[in-house]
Amino acid sequence: MSRYNPDLEDKTESITHVAVTDPPMFRVLLHNDDFTTMDFVVQILMQVFHKTLEEATRIMLNVHRKGIGLCGVYVYEVAETKVDTVHSLAREHQYPLKCTMEKDE
């Protein structure tokens, strides 16, 4: 006579596959104005966005010539923090420098 023994029962594990997607990315942009100095823009790019002098100068020239320049592409929270930091530093130095973020396509 056999008895039911739950310890001897085959155990089945189910595996659930979860699709993992990368978080959306956001472009951080600087906008040209008639008051913020080129030197200050280069300083911001080096200090906030960790660009080399050459990279910062190239981006600053894009801002100056084209009206806008791409500083970098980041996850939302990082992009938002960088925009806030730029605005704080600009206000501190009495510049109207505008920095925005937009979803990267």
C-alpha atoms as an extended CHARMM CRD file, in Angstrom:
* protein
*
       105  EXT
         1         1  MET       CA              0.0000000000        0.0000000000        0.0000000000  PROA      1               0.0000000000
         2         2  SER       CA              1.5430000000        3.3340000000       -1.0230000000  PROA      2               0.0000000000
         3         3  ARG       CA              0.9640000000        6.5000000000        0.8030000000  PROA      3               0.0000000000
         4         4  TYR       CA              1.0480000000       10.0140000000       -0.5970000000  PROA      4               0.0000000000
         5         5  ASN       CA              4.2630000000       11.7750000000        0.3920000000  PROA      5               0.0000000000
         6         6  PRO       CA              4.4070000000       15.4740000000       -0.5980000000  PROA      6               0.0000000000
         7         7  ASP       CA              8.2120000000       15.5450000000       -0.1490000000  PROA      7               0.0000000000
         8         8  LEU       CA              8.6070000000       13.0790000000       -2.9860000000  PROA      8               0.0000000000
         9         9  GLU       CA              6.3790000000       14.9880000000       -5.4020000000  PROA      9               0.0000000000
        10        10  ASP       CA              8.0850000000       16.5630000000       -8.4130000000  PROA      10              0.0000000000
        11        11  LYS       CA              8.3780000000       20.2790000000       -8.0110000000  PROA      11              0.0000000000
        12        12  THR       CA              7.8740000000       22.4830000000      -11.0140000000  PROA      12              0.0000000000
        13        13  GLU       CA              9.3200000000       25.9600000000      -11.2060000000  PROA      13              0.0000000000
        14        14  SER       CA              7.8090000000       28.4410000000      -13.5470000000  PROA      14              0.0000000000
        15        15  ILE       CA             10.0710000000       30.9040000000      -15.2750000000  PROA      15              0.0000000000
        16        16  THR       CA              8.6520000000       34.2860000000      -16.0710000000  PROA      16              0.0000000000
        17        17  HSD       CA             10.2840000000       36.3010000000      -18.8030000000  PROA      17              0.0000000000
        18        18  VAL       CA             10.0330000000       40.0140000000      -18.2680000000  PROA      18              0.0000000000
        19        19  ALA       CA             10.8870000000       42.3380000000      -21.0950000000  PROA      19              0.0000000000
        20        20  VAL       CA             13.4390000000       44.8230000000      -19.8480000000  PROA      20              0.0000000000
        21        21  THR       CA             13.6420000000       48.0470000000      -21.7820000000  PROA      21              0.0000000000
        22        22  ASP       CA             16.1050000000       50.8730000000      -21.4950000000  PROA      22              0.0000000000
        23        23  PRO       CA             14.7770000000       54.0260000000      -19.8830000000  PROA      23              0.0000000000
        24        24  PRO       CA             13.8980000000       56.8880000000      -22.2180000000  PROA      24              0.0000000000
        25        25  MET       CA             16.7490000000       59.2890000000      -22.8580000000  PROA      25              0.0000000000
        26        26  PHE       CA             16.6260000000       63.0790000000      -22.9090000000  PROA      26              0.0000000000
        27        27  ARG       CA             18.7240000000       65.5680000000      -24.8510000000  PROA      27              0.0000000000
        28        28  VAL       CA             20.0110000000       68.5580000000      -22.8990000000  PROA      28              0.0000000000
        29        29  LEU       CA             20.2950000000       71.7150000000      -25.0130000000  PROA      29              0.0000000000
        30        30  LEU       CA             21.7570000000       75.1810000000      -24.5000000000  PROA      30              0.0000000000
        31        31  HSD       CA             20.1190000000       78.1360000000      -26.2530000000  PROA      31              0.0000000000
        32        32  ASN       CA             21.8020000000       81.2740000000      -27.5400000000  PROA      32              0.0000000000
        33        33  ASP       CA             21.1230000000       84.6830000000      -26.0590000000  PROA      33              0.0000000000
        34        34  ASP       CA             22.6640000000       88.1180000000      -26.5170000000  PROA      34              0.0000000000
        35        35  PHE       CA             24.0480000000       88.4630000000      -22.9790000000  PROA      35              0.0000000000
        36        36  THR       CA             25.7340000000       85.2520000000      -21.8020000000  PROA      36              0.0000000000
        37        37  THR       CA             29.4300000000       85.2980000000      -22.6220000000  PROA      37              0.0000000000
        38        38  MET       CA             31.0610000000       82.5870000000      -24.6950000000  PROA      38              0.0000000000
        39        39  ASP       CA             33.5750000000       82.0180000000      -21.8950000000  PROA      39              0.0000000000
        40        40  PHE       CA             30.7820000000       81.3560000000      -19.4010000000  PROA      40              0.0000000000
        41        41  VAL       CA             29.1340000000       78.8510000000      -21.7670000000  PROA      41              0.0000000000
        42        42  VAL       CA             32.4500000000       77.0140000000      -22.1620000000  PROA      42              0.0000000000
        43        43  GLN       CA             32.8750000000       77.0270000000      -18.3730000000  PROA      43              0.0000000000
        44        44  ILE       CA             29.3540000000       75.5550000000      -17.9250000000  PROA      44              0.0000000000
        45        45  LEU       CA             30.0070000000       72.8550000000      -20.5060000000  PROA      45              0.0000000000
        46        46  MET       CA             33.2370000000       71.8340000000      -18.8060000000  PROA      46              0.0000000000
        47        47  GLN       CA             31.9330000000       72.0590000000      -15.2300000000  PROA      47              0.0000000000
        48        48  VAL       CA             28.4070000000       70.6360000000      -15.5680000000  PROA      48              0.0000000000
        49        49  PHE       CA             28.7500000000       68.3640000000      -18.6050000000  PROA      49              0.0000000000
        50        50  HSD       CA             32.4020000000       67.3260000000      -18.1150000000  PROA      50              0.0000000000
        51        51  LYS       CA             33.4210000000       68.3160000000      -21.6440000000  PROA      51              0.0000000000
        52        52  THR       CA             37.0190000000       68.9190000000      -22.6430000000  PROA      52              0.0000000000
        53        53  LEU       CA             37.9800000000       72.4450000000      -23.6360000000  PROA      53              0.0000000000
        54        54  GLU       CA             37.8330000000       71.4250000000      -27.3040000000  PROA      54              0.0000000000
        55        55  GLU       CA             34.3900000000       69.8090000000      -26.9810000000  PROA      55              0.0000000000
        56        56  ALA       CA             33.0620000000       72.7290000000      -24.9590000000  PROA      56              0.0000000000
        57        57  THR       CA             34.3280000000       75.2390000000      -27.5150000000  PROA      57              0.0000000000
        58        58  ARG       CA             32.7480000000       73.3010000000      -30.3820000000  PROA      58              0.0000000000
        59        59  ILE       CA             29.3660000000       73.1260000000      -28.6010000000  PROA      59              0.0000000000
        60        60  MET       CA             29.5730000000       76.8070000000      -27.6250000000  PROA      60              0.0000000000
        61        61  LEU       CA             30.1720000000       77.7280000000      -31.2690000000  PROA      61              0.0000000000
        62        62  ASN       CA             27.1050000000       75.6950000000      -32.2840000000  PROA      62              0.0000000000
        63        63  VAL       CA             25.0700000000       77.6030000000      -29.7110000000  PROA      63              0.0000000000
        64        64  HSD       CA             26.4530000000       80.9000000000      -31.0010000000  PROA      64              0.0000000000
        65        65  ARG       CA             26.0890000000       80.1700000000      -34.7290000000  PROA      65              0.0000000000
        66        66  LYS       CA             23.0100000000       77.9450000000      -34.8690000000  PROA      66              0.0000000000
        67        67  GLY       CA             21.1380000000       79.2050000000      -31.8200000000  PROA      67              0.0000000000
        68        68  ILE       CA             21.2540000000       75.8660000000      -30.0160000000  PROA      68              0.0000000000
        69        69  GLY       CA             23.7840000000       73.2270000000      -28.9860000000  PROA      69              0.0000000000
        70        70  LEU       CA             23.5330000000       69.6610000000      -27.7280000000  PROA      70              0.0000000000
        71        71  CYS       CA             25.2860000000       69.1660000000      -24.3880000000  PROA      71              0.0000000000
        72        72  GLY       CA             24.5320000000       65.4650000000      -23.9270000000  PROA      72              0.0000000000
        73        73  VAL       CA             21.8980000000       62.7450000000      -23.7170000000  PROA      73              0.0000000000
        74        74  TYR       CA             20.9020000000       61.4050000000      -20.2990000000  PROA      74              0.0000000000
        75        75  VAL       CA             18.1910000000       59.5720000000      -18.3990000000  PROA      75              0.0000000000
        76        76  TYR       CA             15.4060000000       61.8900000000      -17.1990000000  PROA      76              0.0000000000
        77        77  GLU       CA             16.6490000000       62.4920000000      -13.6580000000  PROA      77              0.0000000000
        78        78  VAL       CA             20.2110000000       63.2720000000      -14.7380000000  PROA      78              0.0000000000
        79        79  ALA       CA             19.0270000000       65.5650000000      -17.5550000000  PROA      79              0.0000000000
        80        80  GLU       CA             16.7030000000       67.4100000000      -15.1910000000  PROA      80              0.0000000000
        81        81  THR       CA             19.4790000000       67.8840000000      -12.6390000000  PROA      81              0.0000000000
        82        82  LYS       CA             21.8630000000       69.2420000000      -15.2810000000  PROA      82              0.0000000000
        83        83  VAL       CA             19.2460000000       71.7300000000      -16.5460000000  PROA      83              0.0000000000
        84        84  ASP       CA             18.6070000000       72.9150000000      -12.9720000000  PROA      84              0.0000000000
        85        85  THR       CA             22.3460000000       73.2230000000      -12.3020000000  PROA      85              0.0000000000
        86        86  VAL       CA             22.8930000000       75.3140000000      -15.4430000000  PROA      86              0.0000000000
        87        87  HSD       CA             20.0170000000       77.6290000000      -14.5200000000  PROA      87              0.0000000000
        88        88  SER       CA             21.3090000000       78.0200000000      -10.9490000000  PROA      88              0.0000000000
        89        89  LEU       CA             24.8420000000       78.8470000000      -12.0810000000  PROA      89              0.0000000000
        90        90  ALA       CA             23.5660000000       81.2570000000      -14.7350000000  PROA      90              0.0000000000
        91        91  ARG       CA             21.3880000000       83.0940000000      -12.1940000000  PROA      91              0.0000000000
        92        92  GLU       CA             24.2820000000       83.1900000000       -9.7400000000  PROA      92              0.0000000000
        93        93  HSD       CA             26.4040000000       84.9310000000      -12.4130000000  PROA      93              0.0000000000
        94        94  GLN       CA             23.4640000000       87.0610000000      -13.6070000000  PROA      94              0.0000000000
        95        95  TYR       CA             23.1790000000       85.5100000000      -17.0680000000  PROA      95              0.0000000000
        96        96  PRO       CA             19.8920000000       84.6010000000      -18.7830000000  PROA      96              0.0000000000
        97        97  LEU       CA             21.3310000000       81.3500000000      -20.1950000000  PROA      97              0.0000000000
        98        98  LYS       CA             18.5220000000       78.9810000000      -21.1560000000  PROA      98              0.0000000000
        99        99  CYS       CA             18.9370000000       75.2320000000      -20.9290000000  PROA      99              0.0000000000
       100       100  THR       CA             16.2020000000       72.7680000000      -21.8800000000  PROA      100             0.0000000000
       101       101  MET       CA             15.6520000000       69.0530000000      -22.2190000000  PROA      101             0.0000000000
       102       102  GLU       CA             13.6530000000       67.0910000000      -24.7530000000  PROA      102             0.0000000000
       103       103  LYS       CA             12.9770000000       63.4140000000      -25.2410000000  PROA      103             0.0000000000
       104       104  ASP       CA             15.5220000000       61.7830000000      -27.5380000000  PROA      104             0.0000000000
       105       105  GLU       CA             13.8530000000       60.0770000000      -30.4540000000  PROA      105             0.0000000000
